[in-house]
Short mmCIF file of N, CA, C and O in Angstrom, two decimals:
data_model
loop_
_atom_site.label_atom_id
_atom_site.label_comp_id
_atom_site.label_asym_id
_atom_site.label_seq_id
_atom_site.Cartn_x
_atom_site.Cartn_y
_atom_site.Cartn_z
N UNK E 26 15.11 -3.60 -20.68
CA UNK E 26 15.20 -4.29 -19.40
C UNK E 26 14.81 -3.32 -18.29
O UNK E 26 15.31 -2.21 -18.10
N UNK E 27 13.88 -3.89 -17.62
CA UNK E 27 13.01 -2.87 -16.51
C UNK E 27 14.53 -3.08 -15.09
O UNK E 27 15.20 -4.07 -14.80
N UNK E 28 14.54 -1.84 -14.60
CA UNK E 28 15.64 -2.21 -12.97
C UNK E 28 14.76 -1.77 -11.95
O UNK E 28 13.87 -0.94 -12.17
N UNK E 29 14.91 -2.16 -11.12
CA UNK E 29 13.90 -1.40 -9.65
C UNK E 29 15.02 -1.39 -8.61
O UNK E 29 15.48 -2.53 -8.49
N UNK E 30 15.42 -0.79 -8.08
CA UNK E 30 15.80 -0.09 -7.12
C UNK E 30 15.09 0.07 -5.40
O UNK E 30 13.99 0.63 -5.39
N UNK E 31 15.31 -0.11 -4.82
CA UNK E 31 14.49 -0.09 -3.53
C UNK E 31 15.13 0.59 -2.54
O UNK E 31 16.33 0.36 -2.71
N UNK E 32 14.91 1.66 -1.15
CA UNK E 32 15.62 2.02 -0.65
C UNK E 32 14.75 2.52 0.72
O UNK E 32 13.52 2.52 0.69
N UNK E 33 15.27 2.83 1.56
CA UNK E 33 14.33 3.17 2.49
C UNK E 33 14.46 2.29 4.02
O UNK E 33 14.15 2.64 5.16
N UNK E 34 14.92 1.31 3.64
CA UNK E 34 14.90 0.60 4.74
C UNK E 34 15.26 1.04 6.21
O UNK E 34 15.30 2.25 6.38
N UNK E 35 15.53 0.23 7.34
CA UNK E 35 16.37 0.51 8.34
C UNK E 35 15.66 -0.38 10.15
O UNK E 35 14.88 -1.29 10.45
N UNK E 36 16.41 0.47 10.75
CA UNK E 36 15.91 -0.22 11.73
C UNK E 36 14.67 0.77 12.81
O UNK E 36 14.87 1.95 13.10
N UNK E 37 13.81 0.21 13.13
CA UNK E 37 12.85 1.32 13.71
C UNK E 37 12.12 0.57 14.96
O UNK E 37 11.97 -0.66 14.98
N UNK E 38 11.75 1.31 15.86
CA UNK E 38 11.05 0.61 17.10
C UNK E 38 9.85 -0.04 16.90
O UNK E 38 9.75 -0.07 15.67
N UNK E 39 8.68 -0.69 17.47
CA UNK E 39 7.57 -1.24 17.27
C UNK E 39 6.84 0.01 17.72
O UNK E 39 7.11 0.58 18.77
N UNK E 40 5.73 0.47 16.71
CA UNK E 40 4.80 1.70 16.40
C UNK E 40 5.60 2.89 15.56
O UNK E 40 5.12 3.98 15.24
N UNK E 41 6.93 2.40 15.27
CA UNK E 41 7.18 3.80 14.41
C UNK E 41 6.75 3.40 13.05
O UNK E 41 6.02 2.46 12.75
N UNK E 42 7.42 4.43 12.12
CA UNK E 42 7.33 4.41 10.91
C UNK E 42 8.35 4.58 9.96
O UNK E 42 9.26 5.37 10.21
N UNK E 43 8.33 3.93 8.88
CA UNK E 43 9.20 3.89 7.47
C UNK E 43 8.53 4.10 6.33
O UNK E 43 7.43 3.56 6.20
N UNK E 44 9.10 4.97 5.21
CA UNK E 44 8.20 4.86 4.11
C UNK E 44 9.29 4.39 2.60
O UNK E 44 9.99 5.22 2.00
N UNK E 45 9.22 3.22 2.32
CA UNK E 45 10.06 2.74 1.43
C UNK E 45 9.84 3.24 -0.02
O UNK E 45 8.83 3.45 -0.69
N UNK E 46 10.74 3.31 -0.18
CA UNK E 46 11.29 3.85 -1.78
C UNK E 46 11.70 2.76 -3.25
O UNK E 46 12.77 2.16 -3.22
N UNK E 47 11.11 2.64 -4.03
CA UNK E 47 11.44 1.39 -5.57
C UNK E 47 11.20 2.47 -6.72
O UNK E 47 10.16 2.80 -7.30
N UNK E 48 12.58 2.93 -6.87
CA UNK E 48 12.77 3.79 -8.40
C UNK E 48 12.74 2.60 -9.74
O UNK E 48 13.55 1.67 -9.74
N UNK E 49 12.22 2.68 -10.30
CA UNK E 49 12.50 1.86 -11.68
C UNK E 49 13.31 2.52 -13.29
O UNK E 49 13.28 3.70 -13.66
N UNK E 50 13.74 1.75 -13.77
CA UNK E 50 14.44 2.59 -14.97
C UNK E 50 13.21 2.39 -16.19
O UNK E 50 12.23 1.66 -16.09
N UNK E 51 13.55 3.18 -17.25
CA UNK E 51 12.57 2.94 -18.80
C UNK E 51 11.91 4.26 -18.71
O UNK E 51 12.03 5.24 -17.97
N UNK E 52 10.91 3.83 -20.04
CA UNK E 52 10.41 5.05 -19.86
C UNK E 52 8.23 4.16 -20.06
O UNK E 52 7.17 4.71 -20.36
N UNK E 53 8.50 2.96 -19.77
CA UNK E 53 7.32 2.91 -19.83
C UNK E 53 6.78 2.16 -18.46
O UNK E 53 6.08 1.15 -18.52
N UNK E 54 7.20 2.79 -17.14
CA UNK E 54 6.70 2.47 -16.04
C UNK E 54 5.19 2.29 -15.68
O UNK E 54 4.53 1.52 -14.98
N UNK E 55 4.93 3.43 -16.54
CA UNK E 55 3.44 3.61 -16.43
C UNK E 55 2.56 2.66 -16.59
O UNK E 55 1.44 2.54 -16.08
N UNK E 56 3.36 1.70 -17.62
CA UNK E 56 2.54 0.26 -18.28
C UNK E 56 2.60 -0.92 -17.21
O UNK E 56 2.05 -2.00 -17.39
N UNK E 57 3.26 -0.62 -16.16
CA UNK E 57 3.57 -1.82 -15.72
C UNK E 57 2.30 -1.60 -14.25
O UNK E 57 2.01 -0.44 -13.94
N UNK E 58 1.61 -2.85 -13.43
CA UNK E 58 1.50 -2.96 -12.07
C UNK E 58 2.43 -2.87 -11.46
O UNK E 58 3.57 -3.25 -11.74
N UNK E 59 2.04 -2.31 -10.51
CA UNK E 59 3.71 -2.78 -8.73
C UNK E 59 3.14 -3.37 -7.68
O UNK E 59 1.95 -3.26 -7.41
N UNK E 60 3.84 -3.91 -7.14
CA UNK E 60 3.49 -4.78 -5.59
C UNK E 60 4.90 -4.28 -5.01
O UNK E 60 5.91 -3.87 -5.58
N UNK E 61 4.56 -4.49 -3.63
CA UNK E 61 5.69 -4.95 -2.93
C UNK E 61 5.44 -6.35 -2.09
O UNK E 61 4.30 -6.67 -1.76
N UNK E 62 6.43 -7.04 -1.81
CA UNK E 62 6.28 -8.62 -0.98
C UNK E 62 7.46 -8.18 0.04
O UNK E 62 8.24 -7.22 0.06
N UNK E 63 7.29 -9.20 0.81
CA UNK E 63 8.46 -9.52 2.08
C UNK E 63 8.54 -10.86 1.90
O UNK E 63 7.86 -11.67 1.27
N UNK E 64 9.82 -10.95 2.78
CA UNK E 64 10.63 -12.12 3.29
C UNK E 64 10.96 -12.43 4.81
O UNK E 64 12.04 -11.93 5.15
N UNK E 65 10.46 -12.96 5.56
CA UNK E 65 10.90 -13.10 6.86
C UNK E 65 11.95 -14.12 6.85
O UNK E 65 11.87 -14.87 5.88
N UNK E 66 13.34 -14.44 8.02
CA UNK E 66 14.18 -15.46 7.66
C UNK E 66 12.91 -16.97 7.94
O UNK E 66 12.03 -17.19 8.76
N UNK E 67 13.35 -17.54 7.01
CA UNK E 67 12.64 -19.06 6.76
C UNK E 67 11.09 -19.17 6.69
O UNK E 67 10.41 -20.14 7.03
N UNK E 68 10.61 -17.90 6.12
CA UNK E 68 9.34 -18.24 5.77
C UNK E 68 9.56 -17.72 4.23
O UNK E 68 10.60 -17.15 3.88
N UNK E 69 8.33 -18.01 3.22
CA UNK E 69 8.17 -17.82 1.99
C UNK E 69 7.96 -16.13 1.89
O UNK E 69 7.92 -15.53 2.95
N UNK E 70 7.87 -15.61 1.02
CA UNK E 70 8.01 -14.61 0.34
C UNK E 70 6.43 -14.55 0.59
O UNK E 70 5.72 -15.55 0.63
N UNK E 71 5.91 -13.00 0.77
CA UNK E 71 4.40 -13.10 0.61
C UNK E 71 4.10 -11.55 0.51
O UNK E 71 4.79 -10.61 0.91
N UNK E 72 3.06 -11.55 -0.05
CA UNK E 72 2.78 -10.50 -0.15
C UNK E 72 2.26 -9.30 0.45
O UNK E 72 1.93 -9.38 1.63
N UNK E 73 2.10 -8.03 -0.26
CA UNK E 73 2.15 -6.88 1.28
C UNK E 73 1.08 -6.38 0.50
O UNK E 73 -0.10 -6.32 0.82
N UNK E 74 1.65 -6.02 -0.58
CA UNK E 74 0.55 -4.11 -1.48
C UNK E 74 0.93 -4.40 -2.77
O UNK E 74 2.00 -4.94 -3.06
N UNK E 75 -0.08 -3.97 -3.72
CA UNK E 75 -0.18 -4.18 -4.77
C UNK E 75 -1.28 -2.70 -5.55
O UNK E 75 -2.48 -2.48 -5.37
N UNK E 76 -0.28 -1.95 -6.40
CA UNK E 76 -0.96 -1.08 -7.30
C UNK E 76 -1.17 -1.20 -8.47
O UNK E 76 -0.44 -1.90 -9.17
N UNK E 77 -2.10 -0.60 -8.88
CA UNK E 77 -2.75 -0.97 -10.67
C UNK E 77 -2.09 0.65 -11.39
O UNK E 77 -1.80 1.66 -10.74
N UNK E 78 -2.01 0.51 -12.53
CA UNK E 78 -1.31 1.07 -13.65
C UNK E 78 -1.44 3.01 -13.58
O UNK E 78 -0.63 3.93 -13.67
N UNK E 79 -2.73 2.91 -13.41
CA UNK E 79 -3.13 4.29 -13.22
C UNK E 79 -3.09 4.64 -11.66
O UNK E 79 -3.32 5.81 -11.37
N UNK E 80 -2.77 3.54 -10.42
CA UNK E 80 -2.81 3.81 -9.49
C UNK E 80 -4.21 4.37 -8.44
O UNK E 80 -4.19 5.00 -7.38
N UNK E 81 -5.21 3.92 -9.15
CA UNK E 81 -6.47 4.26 -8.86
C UNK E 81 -6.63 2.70 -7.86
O UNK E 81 -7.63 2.60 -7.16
N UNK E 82 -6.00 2.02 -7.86
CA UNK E 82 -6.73 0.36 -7.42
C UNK E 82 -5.73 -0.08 -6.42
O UNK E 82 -4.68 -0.56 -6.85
N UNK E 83 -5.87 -0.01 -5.33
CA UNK E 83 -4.71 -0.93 -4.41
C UNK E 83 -5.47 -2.34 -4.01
O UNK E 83 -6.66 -2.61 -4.17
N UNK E 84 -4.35 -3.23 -3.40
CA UNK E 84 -4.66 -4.02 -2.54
C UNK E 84 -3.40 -4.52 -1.42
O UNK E 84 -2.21 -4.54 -1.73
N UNK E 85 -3.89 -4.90 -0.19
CA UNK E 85 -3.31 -5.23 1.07
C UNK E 85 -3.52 -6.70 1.34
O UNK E 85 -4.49 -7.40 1.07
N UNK E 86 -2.48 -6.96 1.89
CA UNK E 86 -2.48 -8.14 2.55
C UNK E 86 -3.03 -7.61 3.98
O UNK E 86 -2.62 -6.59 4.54
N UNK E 87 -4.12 -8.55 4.53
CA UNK E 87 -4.94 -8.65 5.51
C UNK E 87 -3.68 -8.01 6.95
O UNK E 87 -3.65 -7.14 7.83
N UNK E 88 -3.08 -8.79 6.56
CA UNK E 88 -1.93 -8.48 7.82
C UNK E 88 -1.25 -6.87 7.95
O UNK E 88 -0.64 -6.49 8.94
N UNK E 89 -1.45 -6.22 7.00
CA UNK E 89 -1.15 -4.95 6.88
C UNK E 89 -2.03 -3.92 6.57
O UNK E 89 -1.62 -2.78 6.78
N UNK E 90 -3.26 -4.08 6.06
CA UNK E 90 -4.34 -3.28 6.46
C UNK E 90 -4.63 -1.88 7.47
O UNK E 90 -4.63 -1.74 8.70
N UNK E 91 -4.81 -1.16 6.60
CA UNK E 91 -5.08 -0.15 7.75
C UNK E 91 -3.52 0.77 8.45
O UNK E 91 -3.38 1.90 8.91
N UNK E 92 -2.75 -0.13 8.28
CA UNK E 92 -1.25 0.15 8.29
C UNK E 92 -0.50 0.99 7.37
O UNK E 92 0.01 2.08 7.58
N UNK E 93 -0.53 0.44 6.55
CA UNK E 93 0.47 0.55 5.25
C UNK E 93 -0.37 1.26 4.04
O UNK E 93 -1.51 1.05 3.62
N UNK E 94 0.51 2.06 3.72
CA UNK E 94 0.04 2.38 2.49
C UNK E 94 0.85 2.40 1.09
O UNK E 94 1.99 2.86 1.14
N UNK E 95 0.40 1.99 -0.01
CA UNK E 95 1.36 2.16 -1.55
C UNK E 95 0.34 2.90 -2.12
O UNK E 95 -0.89 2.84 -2.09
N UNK E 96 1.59 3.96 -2.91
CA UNK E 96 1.65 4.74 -3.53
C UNK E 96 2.31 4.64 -4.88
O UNK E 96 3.16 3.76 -4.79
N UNK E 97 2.30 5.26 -6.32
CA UNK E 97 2.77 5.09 -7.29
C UNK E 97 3.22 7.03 -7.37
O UNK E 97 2.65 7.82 -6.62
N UNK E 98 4.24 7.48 -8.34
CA UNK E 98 4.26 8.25 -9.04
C UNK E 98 5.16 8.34 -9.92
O UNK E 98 6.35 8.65 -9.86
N UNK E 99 4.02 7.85 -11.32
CA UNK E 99 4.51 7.63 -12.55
C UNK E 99 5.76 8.56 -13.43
O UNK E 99 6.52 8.20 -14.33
N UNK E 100 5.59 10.01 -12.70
CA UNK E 100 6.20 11.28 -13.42
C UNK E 100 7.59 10.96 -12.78
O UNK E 100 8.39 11.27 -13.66
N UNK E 101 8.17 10.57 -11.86
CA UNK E 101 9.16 9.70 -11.26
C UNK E 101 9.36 8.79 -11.10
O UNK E 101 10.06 8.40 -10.17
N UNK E 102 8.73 7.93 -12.11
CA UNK E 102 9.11 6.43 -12.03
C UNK E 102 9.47 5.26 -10.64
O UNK E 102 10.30 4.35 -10.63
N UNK E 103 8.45 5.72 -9.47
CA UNK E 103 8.97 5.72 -8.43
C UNK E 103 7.38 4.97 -7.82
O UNK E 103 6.28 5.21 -8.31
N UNK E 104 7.58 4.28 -6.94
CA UNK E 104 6.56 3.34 -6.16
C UNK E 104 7.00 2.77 -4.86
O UNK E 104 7.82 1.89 -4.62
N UNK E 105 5.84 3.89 -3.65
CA UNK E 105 6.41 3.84 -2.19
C UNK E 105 5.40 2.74 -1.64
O UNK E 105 4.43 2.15 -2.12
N UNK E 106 6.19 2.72 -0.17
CA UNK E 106 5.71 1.78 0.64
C UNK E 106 5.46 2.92 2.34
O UNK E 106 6.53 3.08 2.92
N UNK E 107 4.61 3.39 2.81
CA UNK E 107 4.08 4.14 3.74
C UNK E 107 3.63 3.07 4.35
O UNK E 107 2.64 2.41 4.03
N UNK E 108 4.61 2.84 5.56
CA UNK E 108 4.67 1.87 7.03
C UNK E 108 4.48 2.51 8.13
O UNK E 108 5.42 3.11 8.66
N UNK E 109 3.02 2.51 8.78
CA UNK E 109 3.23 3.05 10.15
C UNK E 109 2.69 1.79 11.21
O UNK E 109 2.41 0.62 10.99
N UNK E 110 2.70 2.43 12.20
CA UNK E 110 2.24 1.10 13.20
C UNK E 110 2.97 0.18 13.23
O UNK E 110 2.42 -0.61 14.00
N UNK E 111 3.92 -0.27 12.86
CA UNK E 111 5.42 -1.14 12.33
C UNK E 111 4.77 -1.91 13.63
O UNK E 111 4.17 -1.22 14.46
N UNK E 112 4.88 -3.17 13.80
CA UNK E 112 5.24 -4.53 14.72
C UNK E 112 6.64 -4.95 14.05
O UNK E 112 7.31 -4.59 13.09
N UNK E 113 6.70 -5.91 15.10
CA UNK E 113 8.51 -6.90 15.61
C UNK E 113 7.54 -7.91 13.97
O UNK E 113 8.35 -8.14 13.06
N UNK E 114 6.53 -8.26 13.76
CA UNK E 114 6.38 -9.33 12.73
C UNK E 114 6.40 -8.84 11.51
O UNK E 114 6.21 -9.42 10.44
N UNK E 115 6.72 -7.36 11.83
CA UNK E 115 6.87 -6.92 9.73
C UNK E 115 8.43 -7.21 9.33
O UNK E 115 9.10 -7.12 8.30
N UNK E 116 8.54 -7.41 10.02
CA UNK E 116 10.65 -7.67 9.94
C UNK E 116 10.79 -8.72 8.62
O UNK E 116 10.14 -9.66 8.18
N UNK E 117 11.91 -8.06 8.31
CA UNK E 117 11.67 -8.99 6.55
C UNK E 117 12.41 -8.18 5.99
O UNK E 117 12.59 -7.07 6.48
N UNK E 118 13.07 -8.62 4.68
CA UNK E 118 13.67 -8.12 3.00
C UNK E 118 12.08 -7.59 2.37
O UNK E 118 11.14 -8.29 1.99
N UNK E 119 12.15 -6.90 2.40
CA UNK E 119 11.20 -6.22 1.06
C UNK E 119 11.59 -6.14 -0.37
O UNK E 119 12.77 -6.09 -0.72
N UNK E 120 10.78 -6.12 -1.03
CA UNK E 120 11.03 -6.39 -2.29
C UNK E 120 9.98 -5.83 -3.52
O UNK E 120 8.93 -6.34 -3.90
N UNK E 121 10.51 -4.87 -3.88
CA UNK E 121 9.59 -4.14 -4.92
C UNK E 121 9.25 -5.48 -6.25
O UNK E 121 10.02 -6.43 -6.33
N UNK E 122 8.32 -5.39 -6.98
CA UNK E 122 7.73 -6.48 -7.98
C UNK E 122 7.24 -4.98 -9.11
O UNK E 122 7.17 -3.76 -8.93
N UNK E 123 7.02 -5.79 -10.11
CA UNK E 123 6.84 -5.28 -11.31
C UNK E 123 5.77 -6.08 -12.33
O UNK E 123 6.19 -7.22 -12.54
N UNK E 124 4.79 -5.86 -12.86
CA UNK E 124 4.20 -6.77 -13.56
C UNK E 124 3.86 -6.38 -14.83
O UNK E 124 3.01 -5.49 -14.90
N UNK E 125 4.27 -6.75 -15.75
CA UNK E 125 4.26 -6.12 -17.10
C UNK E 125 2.73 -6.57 -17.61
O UNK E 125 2.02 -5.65 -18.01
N UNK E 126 2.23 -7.80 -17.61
CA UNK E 126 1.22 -8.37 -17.98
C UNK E 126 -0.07 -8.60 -17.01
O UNK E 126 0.17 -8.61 -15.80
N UNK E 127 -1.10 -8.74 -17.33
CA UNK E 127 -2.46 -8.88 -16.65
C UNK E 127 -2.13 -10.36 -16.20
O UNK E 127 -1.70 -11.31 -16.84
N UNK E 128 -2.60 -10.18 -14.44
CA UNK E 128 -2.56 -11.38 -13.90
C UNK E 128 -2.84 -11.12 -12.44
O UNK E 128 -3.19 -9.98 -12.12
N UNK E 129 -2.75 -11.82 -11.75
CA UNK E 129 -3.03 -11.76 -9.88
C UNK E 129 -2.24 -11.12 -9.10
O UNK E 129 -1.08 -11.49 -9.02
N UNK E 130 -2.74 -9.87 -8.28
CA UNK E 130 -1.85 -9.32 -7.65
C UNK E 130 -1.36 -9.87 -6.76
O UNK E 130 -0.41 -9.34 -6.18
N UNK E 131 -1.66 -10.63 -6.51
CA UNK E 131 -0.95 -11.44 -4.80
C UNK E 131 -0.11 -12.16 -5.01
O UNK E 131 0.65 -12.33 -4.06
N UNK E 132 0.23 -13.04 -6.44
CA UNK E 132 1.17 -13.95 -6.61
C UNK E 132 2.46 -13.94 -7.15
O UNK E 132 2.42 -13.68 -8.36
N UNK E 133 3.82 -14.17 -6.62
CA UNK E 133 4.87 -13.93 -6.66
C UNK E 133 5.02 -14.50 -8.47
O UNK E 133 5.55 -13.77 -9.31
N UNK E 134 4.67 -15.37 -8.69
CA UNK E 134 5.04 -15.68 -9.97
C UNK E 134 4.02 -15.05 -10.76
O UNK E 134 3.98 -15.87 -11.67
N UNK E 135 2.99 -13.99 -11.13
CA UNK E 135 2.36 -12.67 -11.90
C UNK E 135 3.40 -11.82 -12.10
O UNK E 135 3.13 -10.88 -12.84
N UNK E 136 4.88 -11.86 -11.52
CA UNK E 136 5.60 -10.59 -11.34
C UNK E 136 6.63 -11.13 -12.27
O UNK E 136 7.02 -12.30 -12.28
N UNK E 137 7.19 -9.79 -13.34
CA UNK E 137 8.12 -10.33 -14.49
C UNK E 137 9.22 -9.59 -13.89
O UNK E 137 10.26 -10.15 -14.24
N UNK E 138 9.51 -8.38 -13.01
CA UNK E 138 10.59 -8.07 -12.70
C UNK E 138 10.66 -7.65 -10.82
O UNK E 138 9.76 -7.41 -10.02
N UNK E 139 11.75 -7.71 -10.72
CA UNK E 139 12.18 -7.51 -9.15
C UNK E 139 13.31 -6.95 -8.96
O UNK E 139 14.25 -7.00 -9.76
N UNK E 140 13.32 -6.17 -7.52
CA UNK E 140 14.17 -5.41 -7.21
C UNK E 140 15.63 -5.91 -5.99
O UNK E 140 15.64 -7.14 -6.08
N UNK E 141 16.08 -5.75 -5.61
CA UNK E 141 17.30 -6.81 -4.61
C UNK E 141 17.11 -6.56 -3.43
O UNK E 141 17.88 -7.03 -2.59
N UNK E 142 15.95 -5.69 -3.05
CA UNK E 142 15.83 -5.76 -1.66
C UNK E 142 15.86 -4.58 -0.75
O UNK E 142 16.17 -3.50 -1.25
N UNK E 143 15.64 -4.63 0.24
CA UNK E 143 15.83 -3.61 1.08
C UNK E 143 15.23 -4.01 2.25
O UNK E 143 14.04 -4.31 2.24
N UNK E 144 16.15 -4.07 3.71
CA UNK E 144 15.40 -4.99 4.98
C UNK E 144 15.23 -4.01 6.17
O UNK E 144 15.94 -3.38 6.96
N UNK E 145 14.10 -4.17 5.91
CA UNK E 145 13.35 -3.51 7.31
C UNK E 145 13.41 -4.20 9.15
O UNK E 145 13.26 -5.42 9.07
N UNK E 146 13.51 -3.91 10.07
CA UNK E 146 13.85 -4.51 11.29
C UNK E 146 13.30 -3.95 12.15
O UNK E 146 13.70 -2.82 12.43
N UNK E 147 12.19 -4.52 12.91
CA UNK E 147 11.17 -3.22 13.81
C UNK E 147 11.70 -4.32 15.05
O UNK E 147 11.45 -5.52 15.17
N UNK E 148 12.41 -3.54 15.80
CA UNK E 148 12.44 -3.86 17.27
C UNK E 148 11.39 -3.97 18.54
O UNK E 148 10.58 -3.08 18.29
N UNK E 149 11.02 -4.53 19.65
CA UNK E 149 10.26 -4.35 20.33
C UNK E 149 10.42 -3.70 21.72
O UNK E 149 9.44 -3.54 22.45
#
């Protein structure tokens, strides 16, 4: 059973920065994709960043571009989230994802495991 862990969160002004933290347990992290998604209150879950296995391949949601960066490191079982430029609209539960199997990085249901969260709050 894969666990992810998430940590990092907090509260930060509009233009600072956070760089979020998703430890996972096992020993075959390496096998898996990662994403991270958000949650704003009363909107759907959507997606942010998404890394491939060897960590050679990202992808961004349009809205975070140029912003954000994910990172993997496999030797720590560990997969960050590098937030700068923060806006009042990144505000949300974050949520580390896990994907054991080949499938679409953008879609919440490609992801076989998840983490409980961690909420970010950029003030203006």
């Amino acid at each position: 059973q894969v666990q992810l862990v998430e940590s990092g969160g907090g509260l930060v002004q509009a233009g600072g920065s956070l760089r979020l933290s998703c430890a996972a347990s096992g020993r075959t992290f390496s096998s898996y994709s990662l994403a991270w998604f958000r949650q704003a209150p009363g909107k759907e879950r959507e997606f942010v960043a998404a890394i491939n296995r060897s960590g050679g391949t990202t992808y961004y949601a349009d809205s975070v571009k140029g912003r954000f960066t994910i990172s993997r490191d496999n030797a720590k079982n560990t997969v960050y989230l590098q937030m700068n430029s923060l806006k009042p609209e990144d505000t949300g539960v974050y949520y580390c994802a896990a994907q054991a199997y080949s499938g679409s990085a953008y879609l919440r249901n490609s992801y076989d495991y998840w983490g409980q969260g961690t909420q970010v709050t950029v003030s203006s």
